[in-house]
PDB file of C-alpha atoms in Angstrom:
ATOM      1  CA  UNK J  21      18.890 -19.987  17.812  1.00 79.00           C
ATOM      2  CA  UNK J  22      20.500 -16.553  18.908  1.00 95.00           C
ATOM      3  CA  UNK J  23      19.742 -13.470  18.595  1.00 98.00           C
ATOM      4  CA  UNK J  24      19.419 -10.644  15.885  1.00 98.00           C
ATOM      5  CA  UNK J  25      19.270  -7.219  14.779  1.00 99.00           C
ATOM      6  CA  UNK J  26      18.507  -5.212  12.459  1.00 99.00           C
ATOM      7  CA  UNK J  27      17.551  -1.887  11.552  1.00 98.00           C
ATOM      8  CA  UNK J  28      17.067   0.691   8.541  1.00 98.00           C
ATOM      9  CA  UNK J  29      17.216   4.740   7.655  1.00 97.00           C
ATOM     10  CA  UNK J  30      15.309   4.303   4.567  1.00 96.00           C
ATOM     11  CA  UNK J  31      15.693   2.960   0.805  1.00 95.00           C
ATOM     12  CA  UNK J  32      15.319   5.392  -2.694  1.00 92.00           C
ATOM     13  CA  UNK J  33      17.898   6.529  -5.215  1.00 91.00           C
ATOM     14  CA  UNK J  34      20.439   6.812  -3.271  1.00 93.00           C
ATOM     15  CA  UNK J  35      23.862   8.071  -5.391  1.00 93.00           C
ATOM     16  CA  UNK J  36      27.013   6.412  -4.987  1.00 93.00           C
ATOM     17  CA  UNK J  37      28.432   9.884  -5.290  1.00 93.00           C
ATOM     18  CA  UNK J  38      27.081  10.491  -1.711  1.00 92.00           C
ATOM     19  CA  UNK J  39      29.160  13.062  -0.252  1.00 93.00           C
ATOM     20  CA  UNK J  40      31.008  12.038   2.620  1.00 95.00           C
ATOM     21  CA  UNK J  41      29.265  15.078   4.995  1.00 93.00           C
ATOM     22  CA  UNK J  42      26.163  13.428   4.333  1.00 90.00           C
ATOM     23  CA  UNK J  43      27.028   9.786   3.906  1.00 94.00           C
ATOM     24  CA  UNK J  44      29.289   9.815   7.069  1.00 96.00           C
ATOM     25  CA  UNK J  45      26.819  11.415   9.821  1.00 95.00           C
ATOM     26  CA  UNK J  46      23.571   8.646   8.827  1.00 95.00           C
ATOM     27  CA  UNK J  47      26.236   5.695   8.923  1.00 97.00           C
ATOM     28  CA  UNK J  48      27.763   6.363  12.652  1.00 97.00           C
ATOM     29  CA  UNK J  49      24.285   6.467  13.698  1.00 97.00           C
ATOM     30  CA  UNK J  50      23.197   3.607  12.182  1.00 98.00           C
ATOM     31  CA  UNK J  51      26.779   2.163  13.036  1.00 98.00           C
ATOM     32  CA  UNK J  52      25.896   3.720  17.281  1.00 98.00           C
ATOM     33  CA  UNK J  53      22.112   2.709  17.125  1.00 98.00           C
ATOM     34  CA  UNK J  54      23.410  -0.599  15.974  1.00 98.00           C
ATOM     35  CA  UNK J  55      25.441  -1.060  19.475  1.00 98.00           C
ATOM     36  CA  UNK J  56      22.032   0.072  21.492  1.00 98.00           C
ATOM     37  CA  UNK J  57      19.599  -2.339  19.869  1.00 98.00           C
ATOM     38  CA  UNK J  58      22.826  -4.806  20.418  1.00 98.00           C
ATOM     39  CA  UNK J  59      24.052  -4.189  24.673  1.00 98.00           C
ATOM     40  CA  UNK J  60      20.322  -4.815  24.923  1.00 98.00           C
ATOM     41  CA  UNK J  61      19.718  -8.034  23.362  1.00 98.00           C
ATOM     42  CA  UNK J  62      23.051  -9.022  25.486  1.00 98.00           C
ATOM     43  CA  UNK J  63      21.114  -7.634  28.130  1.00 98.00           C
ATOM     44  CA  UNK J  64      18.409  -9.804  27.667  1.00 98.00           C
ATOM     45  CA  UNK J  65      15.716  -6.733  26.871  1.00 98.00           C
ATOM     46  CA  UNK J  66      12.943  -7.786  25.700  1.00 98.00           C
ATOM     47  CA  UNK J  67      13.252  -7.104  21.501  1.00 98.00           C
ATOM     48  CA  UNK J  68      10.022  -4.509  21.841  1.00 98.00           C
ATOM     49  CA  UNK J  69      12.346  -2.984  24.147  1.00 98.00           C
ATOM     50  CA  UNK J  70      14.808  -2.685  21.992  1.00 99.00           C
ATOM     51  CA  UNK J  71      12.778  -1.773  19.043  1.00 99.00           C
ATOM     52  CA  UNK J  72      11.921   1.405  20.129  1.00 99.00           C
ATOM     53  CA  UNK J  73      14.921   1.500  22.466  1.00 98.00           C
ATOM     54  CA  UNK J  74      16.538   1.733  18.691  1.00 98.00           C
ATOM     55  CA  UNK J  75      13.521   3.996  17.148  1.00 98.00           C
ATOM     56  CA  UNK J  76      13.740   6.395  19.246  1.00 98.00           C
ATOM     57  CA  UNK J  77      17.350   6.963  18.947  1.00 98.00           C
ATOM     58  CA  UNK J  78      17.105   6.868  15.113  1.00 98.00           C
ATOM     59  CA  UNK J  79      14.102   9.281  15.895  1.00 97.00           C
ATOM     60  CA  UNK J  80      16.511  11.674  17.387  1.00 96.00           C
ATOM     61  CA  UNK J  81      18.828  11.744  14.582  1.00 94.00           C
ATOM     62  CA  UNK J  82      17.468  14.722  12.180  1.00 92.00           C
ATOM     63  CA  UNK J  83      19.451  13.238   9.273  1.00 89.00           C
ATOM     64  CA  UNK J  84      16.741  10.437   8.925  1.00 94.00           C
ATOM     65  CA  UNK J  85      13.071  11.076   8.256  1.00 95.00           C
ATOM     66  CA  UNK J  86      11.802  10.402  11.567  1.00 97.00           C
ATOM     67  CA  UNK J  87      11.546  12.686  14.584  1.00 97.00           C
ATOM     68  CA  UNK J  88      13.642  15.652  14.377  1.00 94.00           C
ATOM     69  CA  UNK J  89      14.396  14.761  10.652  1.00 94.00           C
ATOM     70  CA  UNK J  90      10.860  14.883   9.801  1.00 96.00           C
ATOM     71  CA  UNK J  91       9.914  16.488   6.514  1.00 95.00           C
ATOM     72  CA  UNK J  92       7.046  19.042   5.530  1.00 96.00           C
ATOM     73  CA  UNK J  93       3.635  18.238   4.299  1.00 96.00           C
ATOM     74  CA  UNK J  94       2.669  21.264   1.621  1.00 96.00           C
ATOM     75  CA  UNK J  95       1.977  24.298   4.233  1.00 97.00           C
ATOM     76  CA  UNK J  96       5.046  23.995   5.486  1.00 97.00           C
ATOM     77  CA  UNK J  97       4.184  21.349   8.999  1.00 97.00           C
ATOM     78  CA  UNK J  98       5.829  17.946   9.814  1.00 97.00           C
ATOM     79  CA  UNK J  99       3.040  15.188  10.526  1.00 98.00           C
ATOM     80  CA  UNK J 100       4.935  12.539  12.161  1.00 98.00           C
ATOM     81  CA  UNK J 101       3.618   8.352  12.632  1.00 98.00           C
ATOM     82  CA  UNK J 102       5.559   5.482  14.073  1.00 98.00           C
ATOM     83  CA  UNK J 103       4.087   1.948  14.842  1.00 99.00           C
ATOM     84  CA  UNK J 104       5.186  -1.406  16.946  1.00 99.00           C
ATOM     85  CA  UNK J 105       4.258  -4.645  16.975  1.00 99.00           C
ATOM     86  CA  UNK J 106       4.884  -7.901  19.328  1.00 98.00           C
ATOM     87  CA  UNK J 107       5.636 -10.856  17.614  1.00 98.00           C
ATOM     88  CA  UNK J 108       4.967 -13.283  19.908  1.00 98.00           C
ATOM     89  CA  UNK J 109       1.195 -11.713  21.570  1.00 98.00           C
ATOM     90  CA  UNK J 110       0.632  -9.498  17.702  1.00 98.00           C
ATOM     91  CA  UNK J 111      -0.538  -6.562  20.007  1.00 98.00           C
ATOM     92  CA  UNK J 112       0.134  -3.230  18.385  1.00 98.00           C
ATOM     93  CA  UNK J 113      -0.042   0.037  18.567  1.00 99.00           C
ATOM     94  CA  UNK J 114       0.360   2.749  16.034  1.00 99.00           C
ATOM     95  CA  UNK J 115      -0.333   7.009  15.768  1.00 98.00           C
ATOM     96  CA  UNK J 116      -0.224   9.151  12.659  1.00 98.00           C
ATOM     97  CA  UNK J 117       0.053  12.656  12.580  1.00 98.00           C
ATOM     98  CA  UNK J 118       1.843  14.130  15.460  1.00 98.00           C
ATOM     99  CA  UNK J 119       2.789  17.817  15.680  1.00 98.00           C
ATOM    100  CA  UNK J 120       4.618  18.540  19.385  1.00 98.00           C
ATOM    101  CA  UNK J 121       5.859  14.865  20.800  1.00 98.00           C
ATOM    102  CA  UNK J 122       9.153  14.086  20.008  1.00 98.00           C
ATOM    103  CA  UNK J 123       9.473  10.516  19.649  1.00 98.00           C
ATOM    104  CA  UNK J 124       6.681   9.153  17.749  1.00 98.00           C
ATOM    105  CA  UNK J 125       7.345   5.210  18.987  1.00 98.00           C
ATOM    106  CA  UNK J 126       7.082   5.880  22.246  1.00 98.00           C
ATOM    107  CA  UNK J 127       3.192   7.492  21.592  1.00 98.00           C
ATOM    108  CA  UNK J 128       2.279   4.005  19.598  1.00 99.00           C
ATOM    109  CA  UNK J 129       4.375   1.861  22.720  1.00 98.00           C
ATOM    110  CA  UNK J 130       1.504   3.040  24.924  1.00 98.00           C
ATOM    111  CA  UNK J 131      -1.805   3.252  22.588  1.00 98.00           C
ATOM    112  CA  UNK J 132      -0.805  -0.529  22.474  1.00 98.00           C
ATOM    113  CA  UNK J 133       0.820  -0.840  26.434  1.00 98.00           C
ATOM    114  CA  UNK J 134      -2.227   1.356  27.630  1.00 98.00           C
ATOM    115  CA  UNK J 135      -5.204   1.674  25.509  1.00 98.00           C
ATOM    116  CA  UNK J 136      -8.227  -0.827  24.054  1.00 98.00           C
ATOM    117  CA  UNK J 137      -7.391   0.077  20.853  1.00 98.00           C
ATOM    118  CA  UNK J 138      -4.757  -0.066  18.116  1.00 98.00           C
ATOM    119  CA  UNK J 139      -4.566   3.128  16.018  1.00 98.00           C
ATOM    120  CA  UNK J 140      -4.818   7.325  17.198  1.00 98.00           C
ATOM    121  CA  UNK J 141      -4.189   9.727  14.677  1.00 98.00           C
ATOM    122  CA  UNK J 142      -3.712  13.854  14.470  1.00 98.00           C
ATOM    123  CA  UNK J 143      -5.850  15.666  17.858  1.00 98.00           C
ATOM    124  CA  UNK J 144      -6.410  12.325  19.741  1.00 98.00           C
ATOM    125  CA  UNK J 145      -3.337  10.795  19.723  1.00 98.00           C
ATOM    126  CA  UNK J 146      -1.741  13.815  20.467  1.00 98.00           C
ATOM    127  CA  UNK J 147      -3.680  14.885  23.706  1.00 98.00           C
ATOM    128  CA  UNK J 148      -3.301  11.036  24.508  1.00 98.00           C
ATOM    129  CA  UNK J 149       0.973  11.528  24.522  1.00 98.00           C
ATOM    130  CA  UNK J 150      -0.050  14.405  26.549  1.00 98.00           C
ATOM    131  CA  UNK J 151      -1.894  12.637  29.655  1.00 98.00           C
ATOM    132  CA  UNK J 152       1.248   9.880  29.752  1.00 98.00           C
ATOM    133  CA  UNK J 153       3.766  12.732  29.680  1.00 98.00           C
ATOM    134  CA  UNK J 154       5.261  12.262  27.022  1.00 98.00           C
ATOM    135  CA  UNK J 155       8.126  15.606  26.091  1.00 98.00           C
ATOM    136  CA  UNK J 156       6.738  17.541  23.951  1.00 98.00           C
ATOM    137  CA  UNK J 157       8.311  20.581  22.271  1.00 97.00           C
ATOM    138  CA  UNK J 158       6.582  23.929  19.461  1.00 96.00           C
ATOM    139  CA  UNK J 159       6.427  21.877  15.841  1.00 95.00           C
ATOM    140  CA  UNK J 160       8.901  24.527  15.064  1.00 94.00           C
ATOM    141  CA  UNK J 161      11.718  22.075  17.190  1.00 94.00           C
ATOM    142  CA  UNK J 162      11.768  20.077  14.039  1.00 93.00           C
ATOM    143  CA  UNK J 163      11.114  22.332  11.571  1.00 91.00           C
ATOM    144  CA  UNK J 164      15.403  21.997   9.933  1.00 89.00           C
ATOM    145  CA  UNK J 165      16.466  24.181   7.241  1.00 91.00           C
ATOM    146  CA  UNK J 166      17.771  21.386   5.082  1.00 89.00           C
ATOM    147  CA  UNK J 167      14.090  20.083   5.877  1.00 92.00           C
ATOM    148  CA  UNK J 168      12.472  23.630   4.105  1.00 94.00           C
ATOM    149  CA  UNK J 169      15.215  23.714   1.559  1.00 93.00           C
ATOM    150  CA  UNK J 170      13.604  20.475   0.098  1.00 91.00           C
ATOM    151  CA  UNK J 171      10.123  21.422   0.081  1.00 94.00           C
ATOM    152  CA  UNK J 172      10.870  24.849  -1.728  1.00 93.00           C
ATOM    153  CA  UNK J 173      12.494  22.733  -4.233  1.00 91.00           C
ATOM    154  CA  UNK J 174       9.671  20.578  -4.483  1.00 91.00           C
ATOM    155  CA  UNK J 175       7.177  22.982  -4.915  1.00 92.00           C
ATOM    156  CA  UNK J 176       9.052  24.959  -7.643  1.00 90.00           C
ATOM    157  CA  UNK J 177       9.153  21.146  -9.219  1.00 87.00           C
ATOM    158  CA  UNK J 178       5.624  20.712  -8.244  1.00 79.00           C
ATOM    159  CA  UNK J 179       5.590  17.500  -6.626  1.00 68.00           C
ATOM    160  CA  UNK J 180       6.060  14.805  -4.162  1.00 68.00           C
ATOM    161  CA  UNK J 181       8.913  14.524  -3.135  1.00 56.00           C
ATOM    162  CA  UNK J 182       9.321  10.763  -1.628  1.00 48.00           C
ATOM    163  CA  UNK J 183      10.532  11.022   1.706  1.00 42.00           C
ATOM    164  CA  UNK J 184      13.057   8.299   0.356  1.00 39.00           C
ATOM    165  CA  UNK J 185      13.357   8.983  -2.959  1.00 39.00           C
ATOM    166  CA  UNK J 186      14.303  12.322  -4.511  1.00 39.00           C
ATOM    167  CA  UNK J 187      12.454  13.544  -6.991  1.00 36.00           C
ATOM    168  CA  UNK J 188      14.841  16.156  -7.772  1.00 33.00           C
ATOM    169  CA  UNK J 189      17.883  15.613  -7.488  1.00 34.00           C
ATOM    170  CA  UNK J 190      18.699  17.430 -10.405  1.00 29.00           C
ATOM    171  CA  UNK J 191      17.279  20.350  -8.685  1.00 30.00           C
ATOM    172  CA  UNK J 192      19.986  19.894  -6.077  1.00 34.00           C
ATOM    173  CA  UNK J 193      22.452  18.973  -8.852  1.00 33.00           C
ATOM    174  CA  UNK J 194      22.649  15.704  -7.385  1.00 37.00           C
ATOM    175  CA  UNK J 195      24.094  15.161  -4.580  1.00 39.00           C
ATOM    176  CA  UNK J 196      21.973  13.129  -2.192  1.00 39.00           C
ATOM    177  CA  UNK J 197      20.296  15.423   0.287  1.00 39.00           C
ATOM    178  CA  UNK J 198      17.150  15.045   0.137  1.00 41.00           C
ATOM    179  CA  UNK J 199      18.283  10.834   0.320  1.00 43.00           C
ATOM    180  CA  UNK J 200      16.353  10.850   3.808  1.00 57.00           C
ATOM    181  CA  UNK J 201      14.136   8.324   5.876  1.00 79.00           C
ATOM    182  CA  UNK J 202      12.510   6.313   7.001  1.00 94.00           C
ATOM    183  CA  UNK J 203      13.726   4.605   9.613  1.00 98.00           C
ATOM    184  CA  UNK J 204      13.245   1.328  11.163  1.00 98.00           C
ATOM    185  CA  UNK J 205      13.827  -2.301  13.533  1.00 99.00           C
ATOM    186  CA  UNK J 206      13.681  -5.522  14.108  1.00 99.00           C
ATOM    187  CA  UNK J 207      14.740  -7.930  17.456  1.00 99.00           C
ATOM    188  CA  UNK J 208      14.000 -11.192  17.999  1.00 98.00           C
ATOM    189  CA  UNK J 209      15.614 -13.070  21.601  1.00 98.00           C
ATOM    190  CA  UNK J 210      17.743 -16.170  21.680  1.00 97.00           C
ATOM    191  CA  UNK J 211      13.891 -17.273  23.213  1.00 98.00           C
ATOM    192  CA  UNK J 212      11.916 -16.055  19.796  1.00 98.00           C
ATOM    193  CA  UNK J 213      10.300 -13.259  21.180  1.00 98.00           C
ATOM    194  CA  UNK J 214       9.953 -10.827  17.603  1.00 98.00           C
ATOM    195  CA  UNK J 215       9.062  -7.005  17.588  1.00 99.00           C
ATOM    196  CA  UNK J 216       9.313  -4.972  15.241  1.00 99.00           C
ATOM    197  CA  UNK J 217       8.862  -0.545  15.294  1.00 99.00           C
ATOM    198  CA  UNK J 218       9.074   1.747  12.440  1.00 98.00           C
ATOM    199  CA  UNK J 219       8.399   5.713  12.592  1.00 98.00           C
ATOM    200  CA  UNK J 220       8.355   8.205   9.373  1.00 98.00           C
ATOM    201  CA  UNK J 221       7.855  12.084   8.622  1.00 96.00           C
ATOM    202  CA  UNK J 222       6.272  10.878   5.134  1.00 94.00           C
ATOM    203  CA  UNK J 223       6.739  12.559   1.428  1.00 92.00           C
ATOM    204  CA  UNK J 224       7.610  16.037   1.113  1.00 93.00           C
ATOM    205  CA  UNK J 225       4.930  17.948   0.265  1.00 93.00           C
ATOM    206  CA  UNK J 226       2.267  15.823   0.952  1.00 95.00           C
ATOM    207  CA  UNK J 227      -1.010  16.821   1.665  1.00 96.00           C
ATOM    208  CA  UNK J 228      -1.844  18.032   4.824  1.00 97.00           C
ATOM    209  CA  UNK J 229      -3.217  14.313   6.480  1.00 98.00           C
ATOM    210  CA  UNK J 230      -2.188  11.603   3.478  1.00 97.00           C
ATOM    211  CA  UNK J 231      -1.244   8.331   5.883  1.00 97.00           C
ATOM    212  CA  UNK J 232       1.888   5.881   4.182  1.00 97.00           C
ATOM    213  CA  UNK J 233       2.421   2.569   4.747  1.00 97.00           C
ATOM    214  CA  UNK J 234       4.201   2.997   8.671  1.00 98.00           C
ATOM    215  CA  UNK J 235       1.332   3.024  10.649  1.00 98.00           C
ATOM    216  CA  UNK J 236      -0.562   0.472   8.893  1.00 98.00           C
ATOM    217  CA  UNK J 237      -0.194  -2.702  10.410  1.00 98.00           C
ATOM    218  CA  UNK J 238       1.130  -5.173   7.237  1.00 98.00           C
ATOM    219  CA  UNK J 239       1.720  -2.186   5.095  1.00 98.00           C
ATOM    220  CA  UNK J 240       5.659  -1.169   6.638  1.00 98.00           C
ATOM    221  CA  UNK J 241       5.110  -2.898  10.551  1.00 98.00           C
ATOM    222  CA  UNK J 242       4.588  -6.084  11.326  1.00 99.00           C
ATOM    223  CA  UNK J 243       5.365  -8.819  13.445  1.00 99.00           C
ATOM    224  CA  UNK J 244       3.784 -12.670  13.766  1.00 98.00           C
ATOM    225  CA  UNK J 245       5.586 -16.302  15.977  1.00 98.00           C
ATOM    226  CA  UNK J 246       7.474 -16.805  12.584  1.00 98.00           C
ATOM    227  CA  UNK J 247       9.241 -13.379  11.174  1.00 99.00           C
ATOM    228  CA  UNK J 248       9.198  -9.060  12.591  1.00 99.00           C
ATOM    229  CA  UNK J 249       9.162  -6.974   9.639  1.00 99.00           C
ATOM    230  CA  UNK J 250      10.078  -3.274   8.678  1.00 98.00           C
ATOM    231  CA  UNK J 251       9.637  -2.147   4.923  1.00 98.00           C
ATOM    232  CA  UNK J 252      10.817   1.922   4.042  1.00 97.00           C
ATOM    233  CA  UNK J 253      10.648   3.344   0.211  1.00 95.00           C
ATOM    234  CA  UNK J 254       6.794   4.621  -2.433  1.00 94.00           C
ATOM    235  CA  UNK J 255       4.632   3.731   1.190  1.00 95.00           C
ATOM    236  CA  UNK J 256       1.197   3.847  -1.605  1.00 95.00           C
ATOM    237  CA  UNK J 257       3.235   0.731  -3.274  1.00 96.00           C
ATOM    238  CA  UNK J 258       4.184  -0.633   0.007  1.00 97.00           C
ATOM    239  CA  UNK J 259       0.402  -0.181   1.507  1.00 98.00           C
ATOM    240  CA  UNK J 260      -1.095  -1.707  -2.130  1.00 98.00           C
ATOM    241  CA  UNK J 261       1.330  -5.247  -1.428  1.00 98.00           C
ATOM    242  CA  UNK J 262       1.130  -5.087   1.967  1.00 98.00           C
ATOM    243  CA  UNK J 263       4.763  -5.919   2.397  1.00 98.00           C
ATOM    244  CA  UNK J 264       5.277  -6.879   5.834  1.00 98.00           C
ATOM    245  CA  UNK J 265       2.993  -8.787   5.840  1.00 98.00           C
ATOM    246  CA  UNK J 266       3.006 -10.778   2.657  1.00 98.00           C
ATOM    247  CA  UNK J 267       7.210 -11.855   3.929  1.00 99.00           C
ATOM    248  CA  UNK J 268       5.548 -13.280   6.998  1.00 98.00           C
ATOM    249  CA  UNK J 269       2.204 -14.990   5.051  1.00 98.00           C
ATOM    250  CA  UNK J 270       5.050 -16.505   3.007  1.00 98.00           C
ATOM    251  CA  UNK J 271       6.880 -18.136   5.582  1.00 98.00           C
ATOM    252  CA  UNK J 272       4.337 -20.269   7.204  1.00 98.00           C
ATOM    253  CA  UNK J 273       1.887 -20.378   3.930  1.00 98.00           C
ATOM    254  CA  UNK J 274       4.210 -22.334   2.000  1.00 98.00           C
ATOM    255  CA  UNK J 275       7.055 -22.757   3.910  1.00 98.00           C
ATOM    256  CA  UNK J 276       9.798 -20.106   2.185  1.00 98.00           C
ATOM    257  CA  UNK J 277      12.385 -19.301   4.859  1.00 98.00           C
ATOM    258  CA  UNK J 278      12.900 -15.668   5.626  1.00 98.00           C
ATOM    259  CA  UNK J 279      15.343 -15.224   2.625  1.00 98.00           C
ATOM    260  CA  UNK J 280      12.927 -16.224   0.183  1.00 98.00           C
ATOM    261  CA  UNK J 281       9.932 -14.709   1.159  1.00 98.00           C
ATOM    262  CA  UNK J 282      11.121 -10.955   1.539  1.00 98.00           C
ATOM    263  CA  UNK J 283      13.129 -11.578  -1.416  1.00 98.00           C
ATOM    264  CA  UNK J 284      10.337 -13.071  -2.952  1.00 98.00           C
ATOM    265  CA  UNK J 285       7.825 -10.275  -1.932  1.00 98.00           C
ATOM    266  CA  UNK J 286      10.964  -6.987  -3.127  1.00 98.00           C
ATOM    267  CA  UNK J 287      11.866  -8.106  -6.377  1.00 98.00           C
ATOM    268  CA  UNK J 288       7.470  -9.665  -7.298  1.00 98.00           C
ATOM    269  CA  UNK J 289       5.332  -8.197  -5.090  1.00 97.00           C
ATOM    270  CA  UNK J 290       5.623  -4.607  -5.593  1.00 97.00           C
ATOM    271  CA  UNK J 291       7.777  -2.840  -8.584  1.00 97.00           C
ATOM    272  CA  UNK J 292      11.790  -1.900  -9.396  1.00 97.00           C
ATOM    273  CA  UNK J 293      12.670   1.275  -7.478  1.00 95.00           C
ATOM    274  CA  UNK J 294       9.908   1.503  -4.587  1.00 95.00           C
ATOM    275  CA  UNK J 295      11.548  -0.888  -1.609  1.00 97.00           C
ATOM    276  CA  UNK J 296      12.845  -2.020   1.041  1.00 98.00           C
ATOM    277  CA  UNK J 297      13.095  -3.970   4.515  1.00 98.00           C
ATOM    278  CA  UNK J 298      15.167  -5.210   7.158  1.00 98.00           C
ATOM    279  CA  UNK J 299      13.842  -9.089   8.586  1.00 99.00           C
ATOM    280  CA  UNK J 300      14.379 -10.835  11.187  1.00 99.00           C
ATOM    281  CA  UNK J 301      12.859 -15.217  12.209  1.00 98.00           C
ATOM    282  CA  UNK J 302      11.906 -16.302  14.619  1.00 98.00           C
ATOM    283  CA  UNK J 303      14.984 -18.844  14.288  1.00 97.00           C
ATOM    284  CA  UNK J 304      17.676 -15.422  14.546  1.00 98.00           C
ATOM    285  CA  UNK J 305      17.978 -15.394  10.480  1.00 98.00           C
ATOM    286  CA  UNK J 306      18.645 -12.000   9.002  1.00 98.00           C
ATOM    287  CA  UNK J 307      17.397  -9.814   5.707  1.00 98.00           C
ATOM    288  CA  UNK J 308      17.418  -7.167   4.294  1.00 98.00           C
ATOM    289  CA  UNK J 309      16.316  -6.847   1.001  1.00 98.00           C
ATOM    290  CA  UNK J 310      15.781  -3.711  -1.042  1.00 98.00           C
ATOM    291  CA  UNK J 311      14.580  -3.112  -5.071  1.00 97.00           C
ATOM    292  CA  UNK J 312      15.776   0.696  -5.226  1.00 96.00           C
ATOM    293  CA  UNK J 313      19.772   2.297  -5.625  1.00 95.00           C
ATOM    294  CA  UNK J 314      20.668   1.609  -2.283  1.00 96.00           C
ATOM    295  CA  UNK J 315      19.568   1.118   1.659  1.00 97.00           C
ATOM    296  CA  UNK J 316      21.045   2.265   4.838  1.00 97.00           C
ATOM    297  CA  UNK J 317      21.347  -0.475   6.446  1.00 98.00           C
ATOM    298  CA  UNK J 318      22.515  -2.175   9.965  1.00 98.00           C
ATOM    299  CA  UNK J 319      22.793  -5.911  11.399  1.00 98.00           C
ATOM    300  CA  UNK J 320      23.816  -8.059  13.943  1.00 98.00           C
ATOM    301  CA  UNK J 321      23.816 -11.304  14.766  1.00 98.00           C
ATOM    302  CA  UNK J 322      24.818 -13.365  17.999  1.00 98.00           C
ATOM    303  CA  UNK J 323      26.705 -15.701  16.306  1.00 97.00           C
ATOM    304  CA  UNK J 324      29.661 -12.641  15.397  1.00 96.00           C
ATOM    305  CA  UNK J 325      28.277 -11.362  11.747  1.00 97.00           C
ATOM    306  CA  UNK J 326      27.421  -7.255  12.223  1.00 98.00           C
ATOM    307  CA  UNK J 327      27.054  -5.241   8.469  1.00 98.00           C
ATOM    308  CA  UNK J 328      26.089  -1.936   7.271  1.00 98.00           C
ATOM    309  CA  UNK J 329      25.448  -0.543   4.252  1.00 97.00           C
ATOM    310  CA  UNK J 330      23.734   1.695   1.391  1.00 97.00           C
ATOM    311  CA  UNK J 331      24.112   0.198  -1.224  1.00 97.00           C
ATOM    312  CA  UNK J 332      24.529  -3.405  -2.598  1.00 96.00           C
ATOM    313  CA  UNK J 333      27.282  -5.816  -1.684  1.00 87.00           C
ATOM    314  CA  UNK J 334      29.561  -7.040  -4.383  1.00 67.00           C
ATOM    315  CA  UNK J 335      26.595 -10.771  -3.115  1.00 62.00           C
ATOM    316  CA  UNK J 336      23.564  -9.366  -3.915  1.00 59.00           C
TER     317      UNK J 336
END
């Protein structure tokens, strides 16, 4: 048994022709955030603190669809959501509809730590964050030129664009500019303590008030004594399949290994091209399956294994 960590920056139809100016900053961010998490685990930080730390850093990276990089609703506004969960105690917190809070995952952590509730949304979540002194900014902080252009393209195509999958790739010349995604992190320490956190801006051109899989316990985010899971992909498909909980249930009730359980859920429970996940087990196993063209991902284990990737490896 040893520590392990995995993180993702979204799964989707990511073309291998993705230009270096789009690919390299994301790979650098994954590498930086992975090292941040590894250093924290090596310093004996609790996995709950580790996943919050890593997801906060990912939220601050404008090329991912969370925090600063959040995509826009049909009204041109940002509505961010996040979730965090502790495997040992199964305590959890979730938020939706945030428009001014810099780090949504930290609001979710406060919901878990400071309230008798699990889920707060919209004005109530905003007020709660302000009451506890979390950093807030004007909503314009989150509205980037890139996401204004993505919304324009989606409206012109009259489509809701998936957070990680460009529905208007032809309109972008196949550049992969829209290949941004939900962020998440899972971690386990040497004592088998597990935690997970996920954060997202949702879908380009989504209806105001739409809630995806990220803050839904058991869908996009889940942890118990067996594993910790953070999912990414088409939110409605992930919710229908209760992706994260199904991985844990297959381990608990069927006796499957982490890799077997995650592979079954991604391969059989959700439609092809719709989902991916990262997961770690209490014994330090790690897996990062996806059924999409690619998934921005990274992982490391105490025995020295490290992986940073986007597309399937030859082994996969």
